[in-house]
Tab-separated table of C-alpha atoms in Angstrom:
chain	number	residue	atom	x	y	z
R	1	MET	CA	79.578	36.817	18.998
R	2	GLU	CA	75.776	36.672	19.154
R	3	SER	CA	74.226	33.503	17.759
R	4	ALA	CA	71.572	33.747	15.083
R	5	THR	CA	67.992	32.905	15.886
R	6	LEU	CA	65.090	31.908	13.688
R	7	ALA	CA	61.470	31.452	14.665
R	8	THR	CA	58.879	29.855	12.395
R	9	ARG	CA	55.156	29.398	12.698
R	10	MET	CA	52.470	27.936	10.477
R	11	GLU	CA	49.183	29.501	9.450
R	12	ALA	CA	46.659	28.836	6.715
R	13	ALA	CA	46.807	31.255	3.777
R	14	ALA	CA	43.613	32.736	2.369
R	15	ASP	CA	43.971	30.618	-0.793
R	16	GLY	CA	44.238	27.356	1.168
R	17	SER	CA	48.014	27.111	0.919
R	18	ALA	CA	50.162	26.508	3.957
R	19	LEU	CA	51.737	29.753	5.148
R	20	LEU	CA	55.084	29.517	6.902
R	21	LEU	CA	56.199	32.710	8.630
R	22	ALA	CA	59.926	33.046	9.278
R	23	GLU	CA	61.430	35.678	11.579
R	24	GLY	CA	65.093	36.173	12.381
R	25	ASP	CA	68.277	35.261	10.583
R	26	ILE	CA	68.748	32.299	8.267
R	27	ASP	CA	72.347	31.135	8.143
R	28	LEU	CA	74.329	27.934	8.645
R	29	ALA	CA	73.207	27.735	12.278
R	30	THR	CA	69.481	28.143	11.536
R	31	ALA	CA	68.920	26.854	7.991
R	32	GLY	CA	68.026	23.438	9.409
R	33	ILE	CA	65.187	25.032	11.384
R	34	LEU	CA	63.783	26.470	8.156
R	35	ARG	CA	64.257	23.195	6.303
R	36	ASP	CA	62.460	21.237	9.048
R	37	ALA	CA	59.597	23.757	9.090
R	38	VAL	CA	59.256	23.554	5.297
R	39	ALA	CA	59.187	19.741	5.465
R	40	ARG	CA	56.453	19.818	8.125
R	41	ALA	CA	54.441	22.357	6.121
R	42	LEU	CA	54.652	20.222	2.985
R	43	GLU	CA	53.144	17.327	4.930
R	44	ASP	CA	49.962	19.426	5.265
R	45	SER	CA	49.864	21.081	1.839
R	46	THR	CA	51.869	20.839	-1.367
R	47	SER	CA	51.243	24.546	-1.939
R	48	LEU	CA	53.458	26.518	0.416
R	49	ILE	CA	53.984	30.231	0.910
R	50	VAL	CA	57.071	31.213	2.911
R	51	ASP	CA	56.694	34.709	4.351
R	52	VAL	CA	60.240	36.021	4.720
R	53	GLY	CA	59.257	39.577	5.616
R	54	GLY	CA	60.618	39.064	9.120
R	55	VAL	CA	63.980	37.742	7.950
R	56	GLY	CA	66.774	40.209	8.643
R	57	PHE	CA	69.634	38.211	7.113
R	58	ILE	CA	69.937	35.202	4.841
R	59	ASP	CA	73.080	33.522	3.522
R	60	SER	CA	73.740	30.712	1.061
R	61	SER	CA	72.591	28.118	3.617
R	62	GLY	CA	69.214	29.829	3.799
R	63	LEU	CA	68.973	30.084	0.019
R	64	ASN	CA	69.799	26.380	-0.151
R	65	ALA	CA	66.958	25.581	2.264
R	66	LEU	CA	64.521	27.556	0.100
R	67	VAL	CA	65.705	25.833	-3.080
R	68	TRP	CA	65.400	22.454	-1.347
R	69	GLY	CA	61.843	23.375	-0.347
R	70	HIS	CA	61.053	24.391	-3.911
R	71	TRP	CA	62.193	21.005	-5.255
R	72	GLU	CA	60.367	19.087	-2.502
R	73	ALA	CA	57.136	20.972	-3.250
R	74	GLN	CA	57.552	20.310	-6.979
R	75	LYS	CA	58.153	16.586	-6.373
R	76	ALA	CA	54.869	16.528	-4.454
R	77	GLY	CA	53.060	18.261	-7.328
R	78	GLY	CA	52.909	21.667	-5.659
R	79	SER	CA	54.866	24.881	-5.389
R	80	LEU	CA	56.753	27.097	-2.977
R	81	ARG	CA	56.301	30.858	-3.224
R	82	LEU	CA	58.009	33.611	-1.263
R	83	ARG	CA	56.071	36.430	0.329
R	84	ARG	CA	57.554	39.825	1.259
R	85	PRO	CA	61.208	39.216	0.359
R	86	SER	CA	63.466	42.090	1.367
R	87	PRO	CA	65.405	44.055	-1.250
R	88	MET	CA	68.539	42.220	-0.025
R	89	LEU	CA	66.957	38.810	-0.594
R	90	CYS	CA	65.649	39.869	-4.006
R	91	ARG	CA	69.159	41.030	-4.920
R	92	LEU	CA	70.690	37.742	-3.732
R	93	MET	CA	68.166	35.804	-5.790
R	94	GLU	CA	68.954	37.974	-8.801
R	95	ILE	CA	72.748	37.588	-8.642
R	96	THR	CA	72.474	33.831	-8.054
R	97	ALA	CA	69.838	33.464	-10.809
R	98	LEU	CA	67.416	31.985	-8.260
R	99	ASP	CA	64.881	34.656	-9.200
R	100	SER	CA	64.020	32.424	-12.170
R	101	LEU	CA	63.444	29.439	-9.847
R	102	LEU	CA	61.898	30.807	-6.647
R	103	LEU	CA	58.504	32.400	-7.228
R	104	VAL	CA	57.531	35.613	-5.453
R	105	ASP	CA	53.938	36.691	-4.888
R	106	ASP	CA	53.958	39.921	-6.920
R	107	ASP	CA	51.356	41.614	-4.746
R	108	GLN	CA	53.193	40.574	-1.578
R	109	ARG	CA	56.606	42.182	-2.123
R	110	ASP	CA	58.136	44.066	0.785
R	111	PRO	CA	56.773	47.641	0.626
R	112	ASP	CA	60.314	48.994	1.168
R	113	GLU	CA	61.541	47.282	-2.007
R	114	ALA	CA	62.572	49.708	-4.710
């Protein structure tokens, strides 16, 4: 069985927010990587955009890491927004009712999303 991998990197967003790019799979084995990257990003800016356009798979562990990041950003007086979520991630957020909690940049949805 192939192990999941996740790569993250930080950039500055045009609006001054921290931009965290995630590429790979986010599951039980890699959710900690995402959580650590979110924590580091929130040290630099309380406004965080997580670009998940490069995420091929996400499970409940990954959703948990995003929700944790949302609450940490809110505690710091900021916000966490998702950029380019896949149709699969949007569907997961919808069926778990996280679409009312996790904000998505409307103009940054994945172009393949229906």
